[in-house]
Amino acid sequence: MNQTPLGPGSEFDIIRRILKDAASPGPQVALASGDDCALINKGDGGYLAVSVDLSVQDAHFVIEWGTPELIGERAVRAAHSDVAAMAAQPFGTLVSLNVPGKSGPSLAERVAIGCRAAAEQLGAPLIGGDLSHGGASLVVDVVALGVVEKPLLRSGARPGDEIWVTGELGAAAAAVRAWKAGESPTNRWRRAFWEPGSRIGEAVFLAEAGASAAIDLSDGLLADAAHIAAASGVGIEIDWDAVPAAENVETELALAGGEDYELLVAVPGGILNDEKIADFASFFGIPLSRVGRTVSGSGVRVFRDDAEVELDSMGFDHFVDG
Amino acid sequence: MNQTPLGPGSEFDIIRRILKDAASPGPQVALASGDDCALINKGDGGYLAVSVDLSVQDAHFVIEWGTPELIGERAVRAAHSDVAAMAAQPFGTLVSLNVPGKSGPSLAERVAIGCRAAAEQLGAPLIGGDLSHGGASLVVDVVALGVVEKPLLRSGARPGDEIWVTGELGAAAAAVRAWKAGESPTNRWRRAFWEPGSRIGEAVFLAEAGASAAIDLSDGLLADAAHIAAASGVGIEIDWDAVPAAENVETELALAGGEDYELLVAVPGGILNDEKIADFASFFGIPLSRVGRTVSGSGVRVFRDDAEVELDSMGFDHFVDG
C-alpha cells in the first residue's frame, strides 16, 4: 500500500500536482494519501487511521445557518466519517480552533463545547488541539484518530461488484441550496447538514459482511464513486432510479450534492442478501440501497431507463462551485 | 499519564473550561491534552506523538510579510516543533489547506509546495490532508506525527533542576513588531519568523543527556516556562542577564515574544557539563544557555541583579495581544 489514485476534479488535480514526485514516507506509514485516512503501522499488526477535515466560515458553513455548538459538532462528525469509512473505530479527536479577531472568547468556547459533545458521543474524546484568535474567519480543523485491524480501502473493488449506499442522499445539499436562496430548509434537511451520521457501526457491519471497498460521501455520490473507480481501476455504473434521494430532494441533487457523509461500498455480488439487508435496517435504522455495479473500464456513468444520462455540470468541485 | 495542567493565560482558561469534566479517553491514549503532543500507545511499547498546529491569515501571519511557499514551510516547521519537544522523531505530515474564495488554485499549490518541502526536509513526508476554497482566510493546519520510545514530557521537572534554552530568542517577535510598525525587519529576524528551526536532534540529545522535562517556545519563554511549572508542580526562576536575546533584540522581547520554536528544558543539576555543552554547539551550531532553575513552589519569577522583575504586561496571550 502507498498512494491511492484520486478521481477527477480541479481540487484533485492540484493535489496530484503537489504529490507528484513527493518523497515516499518511511516504514511507519502503511498507506499515504488518496484514501479516506492515512494508515500508520501500530507495531502489533493493527493500524492507526488518521484523517484531518477542515471547516472554514463561509467556505464550508455560514455561522447564521446554525449555532456555534452545531459548527463544532458537524466538524467533528465529518472528520470521523473518514475514520468510519475505513471500518476503523474512532478513539480520539484533536481540534484546531480559530475565532475571528472581532469575536470574544465565548464563541471559541461554544464551538469547542460542540466539538467535545460530538467527540464523546462517537467514543473519541478530545485529546489535544490548538486555540487561537485573530483574522477574519472562524476555523475548525479536526484530527480524527481510529484503530483498525482490517481496513476497508477505496482500492479493493473488482469488476462485477455491487455498489450500495447507506441512508438517504441530497438533504444536506438541499439545506445549503435553500439557505443560499434565502429560504428556510426543512428540519430534515437542516439536520442532515448540521448533524450528519458518522457511519461507524455500519462500516464495520459491511466490512464483516465482505465489502471490498468503501468511501464516505463528502464530495457527492458521483465524485466519490469516481474516487473508488480510480482507486480500484474499475468503472462504475449507477442506476438513476435506484438512488435513495431524501424526501423532497430531486435525484440530481442526491447524485451531485456533497456532505451527506453516508457510505458508498462495493460488495461482491450476492453477499448482501435479504437477511443481511434486514439486519442492517434493524441494527442501524437506516436503509441500505443497491445503486449500481462495477464494470471493467474506468469512470462513472449513470443510466436511466437503459439510456446514459449526460453528466456535464454535475458533480461537486470546490474550485468551480465551491 | 493523562491530562497535564497548563500555565496561566486566557487562552488556557478557555481550554481548562472546555476540558473540565471531559470524558477520559480509552486505553489507546497514553497522554491526552496539556503537553506538546498527545501520545498514542503503539502496541509495541513505543508511542505515536500527534500534534496539530493552526496558522490563519492575519491571526498568525500576514501574506505580504513573505511568500505563499514560506507560509507553508513555517506552518509545517511550527507543527513539528511540538513533536521535537517530546524528543520524538517526525515521520509524517497531514495538511489542511483553505484558500480564500477570491484567490485562484495557484495560491493553494504554492502554499502546499512549501509544506511539502519543509515536511520532506524534516523526514516527515505528506501523507494526507484536505484542500478547500472559499471564505475570507488562507488557513493552513498541520498535523505532525512522530514516534518515540521514551517521551520527554512537560511534567518531569523537579525542584533543583536547571533550566536551559536552545538558540537565541526574540527575533521572530522582533520581525512581527517591525512588520506591524510598517518597518522592514532585519534578515535575521525575518528568517527567524519564516524558517524556525525544528529542534529534533537537539531534543533527542538533551533527552539522552538526562533532561527531565521539555517544551517548545511557541508562546514565549515566560508563558512556556509557566506551562512546565504548572505541569511539573514546581516554581521556575529565570535570570534576566542569562537570557540569550537575539542580535538587536531587547531582553523583554526575548522573554515575552512567542514563536521562536526553540526548546526550553529542565535538567538535573550538573548533567550539562562543559563537554556536553561543547558537543551540543558543535553538533547543532546553536548555543545552549542556562537561564534559570526550578524551585519548590509554583509560577515563574524573573530576577535581575538579585531583584525580582515586575512581569505585569509581559507574556503573550492570544486573547489579549493576539
XYZ file of C-alpha atoms in Angstrom:
644
model
C 0.000 0.000 0.000
C 1.156 3.545 -0.634
C -0.568 6.315 -2.591
C -4.086 5.669 -3.902
C -5.197 7.366 -7.176
C -7.934 10.022 -6.893
C -10.894 10.702 -9.174
C -11.304 13.746 -11.465
C -11.815 17.334 -10.281
C -9.761 20.529 -10.125
C -9.212 20.116 -6.353
C -7.732 16.693 -7.028
C -5.679 17.992 -9.971
C -3.956 20.336 -7.518
C -3.379 17.503 -5.038
C -1.969 15.371 -7.864
C 0.461 18.145 -8.836
C 1.533 18.637 -5.219
C 2.139 14.926 -4.685
C 3.887 14.328 -7.996
C 7.488 13.317 -7.231
C 6.764 13.618 -3.488
C 9.056 11.664 -1.203
C 7.811 8.282 -0.039
C 7.171 8.030 3.675
C 9.085 5.634 5.909
C 8.075 2.187 7.173
C 5.778 3.618 9.856
C 3.304 4.555 7.104
C 1.212 1.721 5.639
C -0.944 3.900 3.402
C -0.318 7.520 2.460
C -2.576 9.930 0.606
C -5.556 9.141 -1.587
C -7.815 7.173 0.759
C -10.153 8.418 3.495
C -7.395 8.176 6.121
C -3.665 7.671 6.247
C -2.781 4.367 7.931
C 0.097 4.079 10.395
C 1.537 0.693 11.403
C 0.937 0.281 15.126
C 3.585 -2.392 15.592
C 1.113 -5.024 16.814
C -0.341 -5.846 13.390
C -3.079 -3.232 13.587
C -3.290 0.229 12.107
C -3.876 3.698 13.350
C -6.174 5.621 10.970
C -5.596 9.399 10.835
C -7.667 11.941 8.964
C -7.975 15.709 9.077
C -11.003 17.675 7.979
C -11.185 21.444 7.690
C -14.249 23.676 8.213
C -13.838 27.356 7.362
C -16.507 30.021 7.808
C -18.192 30.955 4.507
C -16.371 28.142 2.695
C -17.942 25.176 4.498
C -20.644 26.813 6.614
C -22.219 30.172 7.395
C -22.437 30.948 11.109
C -26.005 32.220 10.853
C -27.203 28.885 9.401
C -26.876 27.291 12.832
C -25.227 27.790 16.210
C -21.586 27.754 17.354
C -22.201 24.406 19.054
C -23.559 22.894 15.814
C -20.490 24.147 13.904
C -18.291 22.204 16.324
C -20.469 19.095 16.261
C -20.610 18.979 12.491
C -16.857 19.427 12.094
C -16.129 16.516 14.426
C -18.743 14.239 12.854
C -17.487 14.979 9.345
C -13.898 14.213 10.346
C -14.759 10.907 11.977
C -16.793 9.952 8.919
C -13.408 9.383 7.238
C -12.341 7.064 10.070
C -15.658 5.207 9.832
C -15.263 4.760 6.068
C -12.205 2.569 6.678
C -14.184 0.413 9.138
C -11.987 1.820 11.899
C -13.082 2.557 15.464
C -12.675 6.236 16.479
C -10.906 6.716 19.802
C -9.528 10.250 19.885
C -10.023 13.743 18.497
C -7.790 16.828 18.265
C -9.333 20.185 17.382
C -7.697 23.312 15.985
C -9.934 26.292 16.514
C -9.532 29.916 15.496
C -12.122 32.592 16.194
C -12.089 35.914 14.309
C -10.375 38.906 15.865
C -13.634 40.743 16.405
C -15.253 37.937 18.434
C -14.891 37.177 22.112
C -13.809 34.023 23.898
C -17.389 32.771 24.295
C -17.579 31.911 20.586
C -14.483 29.720 20.926
C -15.890 28.069 23.995
C -19.271 27.338 22.418
C -17.750 25.807 19.278
C -15.382 23.736 21.417
C -18.235 22.502 23.621
C -19.972 21.296 20.446
C -16.780 19.553 19.352
C -16.425 17.927 22.734
C -20.028 16.683 22.812
C -19.799 15.095 19.362
C -16.360 13.616 20.072
C -17.607 11.973 23.252
C -20.754 10.667 21.526
C -18.511 8.989 18.968
C -16.302 7.425 21.651
C -13.398 9.654 20.633
C -12.810 12.210 23.434
C -10.742 15.358 22.873
C -7.072 14.624 23.483
C -5.434 17.767 22.156
C -5.652 20.748 19.901
C -4.851 24.338 19.320
C -6.779 27.545 20.060
C -6.170 30.977 18.583
C -7.822 34.313 17.951
C -7.474 36.747 15.075
C -8.025 37.247 11.364
C -11.379 37.181 9.629
C -12.607 33.583 9.794
C -13.924 31.066 12.256
C -11.903 27.914 11.537
C -12.379 24.420 12.950
C -9.973 21.744 11.840
C -10.478 18.285 13.290
C -7.981 15.439 13.501
C -9.820 12.129 13.770
C -7.968 9.087 15.106
C -9.135 5.487 14.927
C -7.804 1.953 15.160
C -8.483 -0.884 12.765
C -7.247 -4.428 12.200
C -8.528 -4.907 8.647
C -9.025 -1.532 6.979
C -11.616 -1.177 4.246
C -9.898 0.712 1.419
C -11.067 2.589 -1.661
C -8.935 0.361 -3.853
C -10.445 -3.092 -3.276
C -13.401 -3.078 -5.719
C -13.352 -5.579 -8.589
C -15.457 -5.723 -11.790
C -18.765 -7.401 -11.024
C -19.147 -5.990 -7.516
C -22.384 -4.331 -6.480
C -22.431 -0.679 -5.376
C -24.501 0.128 -2.276
C -25.097 3.302 -0.291
C -26.319 3.802 3.264
C -29.115 6.174 4.224
C -30.691 8.822 2.021
C -28.862 11.372 -0.083
C -29.088 15.024 -1.021
C -30.671 16.522 2.097
C -27.534 18.382 3.237
C -27.079 19.870 -0.241
C -30.765 20.805 -0.298
C -30.312 22.668 3.001
C -27.326 24.602 1.622
C -29.214 25.453 -1.548
C -32.177 26.721 0.480
C -30.013 28.863 2.781
C -28.173 30.345 -0.198
C -31.513 31.229 -1.799
C -32.636 32.964 1.399
C -35.191 30.222 2.116
C -35.691 28.082 5.191
C -34.690 24.417 4.821
C -36.967 21.692 6.163
C -35.976 20.332 9.561
C -34.906 17.089 7.905
C -32.571 18.956 5.538
C -31.216 21.168 8.306
C -30.468 18.146 10.495
C -28.743 16.357 7.605
C -26.367 19.300 7.228
C -25.622 20.012 10.894
C -25.776 16.541 12.404
C -24.517 14.102 9.794
C -24.279 10.492 10.864
C -20.840 9.002 11.327
C -21.428 5.522 9.985
C -19.060 3.711 12.324
C -21.069 0.591 13.154
C -22.483 0.474 9.639
C -18.998 0.328 8.122
C -17.872 -2.445 10.461
C -21.042 -4.414 9.587
C -20.413 -4.025 5.859
C -16.705 -4.871 6.184
C -17.520 -8.035 8.143
C -20.160 -8.923 5.554
C -17.411 -8.874 2.919
C -17.401 -5.389 1.343
C -14.438 -4.908 -1.000
C -14.140 -1.088 -0.886
C -15.689 1.944 0.806
C -15.676 5.735 0.833
C -17.690 8.315 2.728
C -19.903 10.604 0.666
C -18.383 14.004 1.354
C -17.966 15.225 -2.230
C -21.196 13.664 -3.535
C -22.148 10.231 -4.872
C -20.774 10.847 -8.371
C -17.470 12.371 -7.268
C -16.890 9.800 -4.546
C -17.825 6.888 -6.814
C -15.202 8.303 -9.187
C -12.607 8.042 -6.395
C -13.497 4.372 -5.849
C -13.328 3.784 -9.621
C -9.910 5.455 -9.902
C -8.524 3.773 -6.778
C -9.764 0.308 -7.758
C -9.145 0.545 -11.502
C -12.767 -0.185 -12.413
C -15.716 1.583 -13.995
C -18.913 2.242 -12.044
C -22.457 2.284 -13.404
C -25.187 3.951 -11.345
C -28.932 3.356 -11.827
C -30.719 6.703 -11.666
C -33.930 5.193 -10.358
C -32.182 3.326 -7.530
C -30.598 6.409 -5.956
C -32.178 6.901 -2.493
C -32.948 10.615 -2.650
C -34.091 12.123 0.650
C -37.636 13.393 0.994
C -38.400 16.307 -1.345
C -34.936 16.119 -2.911
C -34.549 15.558 -6.650
C -32.267 12.766 -7.871
C -29.829 15.230 -9.490
C -29.027 16.682 -6.090
C -28.808 13.252 -4.472
C -26.202 12.329 -7.111
C -24.167 15.530 -7.151
C -24.649 17.154 -3.740
C -21.873 16.717 -1.210
C -21.676 16.437 2.558
C -24.131 13.614 3.144
C -21.424 11.631 4.983
C -23.188 8.399 4.141
C -21.127 5.413 2.958
C -20.706 4.088 -0.552
C -19.449 0.493 -0.601
C -18.556 -2.062 -3.228
C -19.622 -5.605 -2.358
C -19.085 -8.845 -4.274
C -22.365 -9.930 -5.909
C -24.961 -11.674 -3.748
C -23.318 -11.138 -0.360
C -25.878 -8.576 0.795
C -28.877 -10.925 0.745
C -32.330 -10.178 2.158
C -31.328 -11.328 5.638
C -28.287 -9.034 5.772
C -30.303 -6.115 4.461
C -32.982 -6.685 7.101
C -30.308 -6.977 9.802
C -28.719 -3.729 8.639
C -32.043 -1.881 8.712
C -32.926 -3.169 12.170
C -29.456 -2.571 13.661
C -28.989 0.943 12.329
C -32.450 2.256 11.457
C -31.407 3.500 8.014
C -31.866 1.961 4.570
C -29.198 0.229 2.514
C -29.711 0.638 -1.234
C -28.113 -1.075 -4.201
C -27.462 1.745 -6.639
C -25.238 0.171 -9.269
C -22.308 -2.045 -10.155
C -18.649 -2.058 -11.037
C -17.547 -2.969 -14.552
C -14.285 -3.299 -16.461
C -13.116 0.127 -17.568
C -12.948 3.444 -15.776
C -15.035 6.417 -14.660
C -18.650 6.724 -13.573
C -21.706 6.536 -15.816
C -25.360 6.935 -14.864
C -28.204 5.090 -16.613
C -31.899 5.911 -16.638
C -34.305 3.586 -18.453
C -31.290 1.969 -20.180
C -30.142 5.327 -21.600
C -26.962 7.020 -20.383
C -27.534 10.314 -18.562
C -25.453 13.345 -19.559
C -23.358 14.294 -16.519
C -21.879 17.625 -17.620
C -22.258 20.273 -14.978
C -22.941 17.658 -12.310
C -20.564 16.702 -9.529
C -19.213 18.940 -6.841
C -15.949 20.744 -7.382
C -14.577 23.013 -4.655
C -12.690 25.115 -7.197
C -15.659 25.528 -9.524
C -18.867 25.620 -7.494
C -17.357 25.890 -4.006
C -0.309 9.760 32.294
C -3.451 11.552 31.269
C -4.146 15.307 31.236
C -1.273 17.675 32.053
C -2.027 21.036 33.790
C -1.457 24.197 31.733
C 0.023 27.534 32.800
C -1.919 30.820 33.170
C -3.460 32.797 30.286
C -6.956 33.475 28.953
C -6.424 31.038 26.058
C -5.657 28.330 28.592
C -8.566 29.352 30.827
C -10.861 28.580 27.897
C -9.153 25.233 27.310
C -9.481 24.448 31.022
C -13.220 25.194 30.914
C -13.675 23.064 27.806
C -11.810 20.118 29.296
C -13.410 20.324 32.732
C -15.481 17.155 33.221
C -14.422 15.929 29.777
C -14.585 12.191 29.220
C -11.364 10.249 29.673
C -10.051 8.626 26.551
C -9.687 4.870 26.188
C -6.606 2.679 26.632
C -5.180 3.642 23.229
C -4.320 7.073 24.640
C -1.260 7.291 26.912
C -1.308 11.073 27.322
C -4.144 13.418 26.449
C -4.180 17.205 26.409
C -1.778 19.594 28.099
C 1.583 18.548 26.679
C 3.161 19.381 23.321
C 1.645 16.274 21.723
C -0.938 13.649 22.545
C 0.674 10.217 22.907
C -0.939 7.081 21.491
C 0.165 3.594 22.577
C 1.557 1.892 19.518
C 1.203 -1.638 20.821
C 4.943 -2.402 20.632
C 5.908 -0.389 23.724
C 6.517 2.833 21.814
C 4.326 5.854 21.329
C 2.920 7.774 18.446
C 3.113 11.532 19.081
C 0.362 13.621 17.428
C 0.104 17.379 17.384
C -1.908 19.874 15.361
C -0.935 23.468 14.768
C -3.104 26.081 13.109
C -1.973 29.058 11.002
C -4.661 31.548 9.972
C -4.109 34.597 7.789
C -3.975 37.831 9.814
C -4.019 35.881 13.104
C -0.678 34.060 12.741
C 0.813 35.674 9.643
C 0.159 38.327 7.008
C 0.541 37.108 3.431
C 2.504 40.179 2.373
C 5.173 39.534 5.033
C 6.506 36.618 2.990
C 5.536 34.288 0.169
C 2.944 31.505 -0.121
C 5.752 28.939 -0.023
C 7.109 30.410 3.228
C 3.629 30.286 4.785
C 3.528 26.553 4.101
C 7.091 25.951 5.294
C 6.590 27.845 8.534
C 3.313 26.052 9.331
C 4.928 22.635 8.919
C 8.048 23.560 10.914
C 5.975 25.008 13.759
C 3.831 21.875 13.947
C 6.800 19.514 14.041
C 8.404 21.654 16.736
C 5.805 20.094 19.073
C 6.880 16.602 18.014
C 10.525 17.541 18.521
C 9.801 18.891 22.006
C 8.857 15.375 23.143
C 12.136 14.009 21.763
C 10.096 12.186 19.120
C 11.149 11.546 15.535
C 8.812 13.094 12.923
C 7.740 10.676 10.173
C 4.571 12.031 8.618
C 2.588 15.203 7.961
C -1.035 15.910 7.046
C -2.018 19.367 5.842
C -5.423 21.042 5.784
C -5.382 23.989 3.437
C -8.063 26.530 2.592
C -7.528 29.411 0.188
C -9.896 32.405 0.154
C -12.761 32.467 -2.320
C -11.220 35.299 -4.318
C -7.911 33.528 -4.924
C -7.055 31.013 -7.609
C -5.673 27.498 -7.359
C -2.056 28.675 -7.738
C -2.073 30.092 -4.194
C -3.096 26.691 -2.815
C -0.451 24.981 -4.888
C 2.328 27.352 -3.799
C 1.490 27.026 -0.086
C 1.296 23.243 -0.441
C 4.640 23.105 -2.232
C 6.142 24.961 0.744
C 4.509 22.487 3.132
C 5.828 19.576 1.110
C 9.379 20.923 1.012
C 9.537 21.501 4.763
C 7.890 18.168 5.531
C 10.431 16.311 3.411
C 13.338 18.238 4.951
C 12.132 17.099 8.364
C 11.849 13.468 7.262
C 8.070 13.607 7.564
C 6.588 13.484 4.023
C 2.989 14.484 3.315
C 0.675 11.511 3.838
C -2.723 13.150 3.720
C -4.761 16.268 4.110
C -7.643 18.327 2.965
C -7.923 21.117 0.392
C -10.740 23.634 0.051
C -11.577 27.039 -1.366
C -13.845 29.777 -0.051
C -14.410 32.268 2.736
C -12.062 35.092 3.620
C -8.925 33.491 5.056
C -5.928 31.495 3.973
C -5.737 28.659 6.511
C -3.011 26.054 6.947
C -3.478 23.479 9.666
C -0.737 20.905 10.052
C -0.921 17.510 11.738
C 2.544 16.411 12.810
C 3.197 12.728 13.521
C 6.226 11.280 15.248
C 7.364 8.131 17.050
C 9.160 7.952 20.362
C 10.228 5.261 22.824
C 10.850 7.495 25.855
C 8.909 10.741 25.511
C 10.202 13.882 27.175
C 7.205 15.424 28.953
C 6.426 18.843 30.421
C 5.702 17.232 33.768
C 9.058 15.706 34.712
C 10.890 18.698 36.240
C 11.824 18.529 39.956
C 12.951 21.292 42.335
C 16.677 21.872 41.914
C 16.752 21.229 38.157
C 18.485 23.706 35.884
C 16.525 25.473 33.115
C 18.218 25.692 29.716
C 17.150 27.059 26.336
C 18.445 26.332 22.842
C 19.393 29.043 20.349
C 18.607 32.744 20.606
C 15.263 34.272 21.454
C 13.068 37.158 20.400
C 13.959 37.507 16.725
C 10.629 36.209 15.414
C 8.732 38.591 17.708
C 11.027 41.434 16.609
C 10.149 40.687 12.979
C 6.416 40.774 13.724
C 6.792 44.041 15.650
C 8.703 45.602 12.743
C 6.159 44.495 10.144
C 3.268 45.779 12.270
C 5.062 49.143 12.574
C 5.487 49.320 8.794
C 9.243 48.798 9.085
C 11.480 46.230 7.452
C 12.845 43.514 9.759
C 16.497 42.530 9.538
C 17.182 39.396 7.516
C 17.983 37.540 10.733
C 14.616 38.462 12.244
C 12.752 37.672 9.047
C 14.386 34.253 8.838
C 13.596 33.520 12.478
C 9.899 34.111 11.782
C 9.575 32.286 8.455
C 12.057 29.468 8.854
C 12.066 28.461 12.520
C 14.245 25.528 13.443
C 12.562 22.297 14.408
C 14.871 21.140 17.184
C 14.542 17.419 16.525
C 18.134 16.273 17.014
C 18.651 18.800 19.788
C 15.759 17.355 21.795
C 16.987 13.783 21.376
C 20.466 14.891 22.519
C 19.054 16.602 25.611
C 16.747 13.674 26.427
C 19.637 11.219 26.186
C 21.744 13.528 28.351
C 19.082 13.213 31.063
C 16.698 16.164 30.662
C 13.666 15.842 32.956
C 11.159 18.000 31.023
C 10.859 19.990 27.802
C 8.575 22.335 25.889
C 8.944 24.234 22.643
C 8.892 28.027 22.850
C 5.804 28.888 20.849
C 4.090 31.190 23.361
C 7.290 32.817 24.663
C 9.843 31.887 27.313
C 7.757 33.178 30.240
C 4.477 31.603 29.162
C 6.086 28.296 28.234
C 8.135 28.153 31.432
C 4.808 28.634 33.227
C 3.459 25.525 31.449
C 6.467 23.495 32.640
C 5.982 24.890 36.159
C 2.270 24.014 36.212
C 2.780 20.579 34.641
C 5.653 19.635 36.962
C 4.337 21.271 40.147
C 7.422 23.445 40.609
C 8.347 27.115 40.533
C 10.801 28.482 37.965
C 13.296 31.324 38.460
C 14.778 32.990 35.372
C 17.958 35.098 35.413
C 17.387 38.207 33.281
C 21.031 38.551 32.320
C 21.303 34.911 31.184
C 18.505 35.126 28.598
C 20.074 34.662 25.125
C 18.420 37.529 23.277
C 18.998 37.530 19.517
C 21.064 40.290 17.932
C 19.468 43.746 18.329
C 16.607 42.302 20.396
C 15.949 43.579 23.925
C 15.624 41.059 26.759
C 11.942 41.935 27.360
C 11.079 40.686 23.894
C 13.277 37.598 24.269
C 11.323 36.747 27.434
C 7.814 37.555 26.245
C 7.833 37.185 22.470
C 6.415 33.957 21.048
C 7.123 31.803 18.013
C 10.831 31.224 18.475
C 10.262 27.442 18.390
C 13.421 26.904 20.387
C 13.410 24.379 23.255
C 13.224 25.025 26.970
C 14.388 22.043 29.032
C 14.749 21.207 32.702
C 17.879 19.198 33.520
C 19.049 17.785 36.853
C 21.938 19.898 38.176
C 25.410 19.316 36.743
C 24.425 16.985 33.898
C 25.100 19.551 31.176
C 28.829 19.899 31.830
C 31.314 21.763 29.631
C 31.870 18.713 27.422
C 28.164 18.249 26.736
C 27.737 21.952 26.028
C 30.633 21.897 23.585
C 29.226 18.761 21.910
C 25.840 20.432 21.581
C 27.315 23.540 19.995
C 29.433 21.560 17.548
C 26.641 19.108 16.612
C 23.929 21.677 16.085
C 25.653 25.034 15.546
C 23.469 26.867 18.038
C 24.118 27.884 21.642
C 22.702 26.219 24.735
C 22.172 28.641 27.636
C 21.403 28.067 31.287
C 18.747 30.653 32.068
C 17.485 29.638 35.495
C 16.385 26.909 37.872
C 13.363 25.137 39.292
C 12.408 25.647 42.938
C 9.721 24.420 45.319
C 6.548 26.415 44.760
C 4.753 27.499 41.617
C 4.791 30.064 38.840
C 7.624 31.881 37.084
C 9.723 34.721 38.526
C 12.482 36.712 36.853
C 15.485 38.127 38.729
C 17.875 40.896 37.674
C 20.808 41.826 39.921
C 19.114 39.847 42.742
C 15.931 41.943 42.481
C 12.663 40.462 41.192
C 11.456 41.953 37.907
C 7.824 43.091 37.653
C 6.191 40.914 34.971
C 2.863 42.666 34.523
C 2.049 43.258 30.876
C 4.613 40.698 29.802
C 3.845 37.294 28.335
C 1.946 36.562 25.192
C -1.779 35.975 25.330
C -3.724 35.234 22.142
C -6.897 36.671 23.595
C -5.249 39.869 24.813
C -2.437 40.818 22.450
C -3.252 38.329 19.669
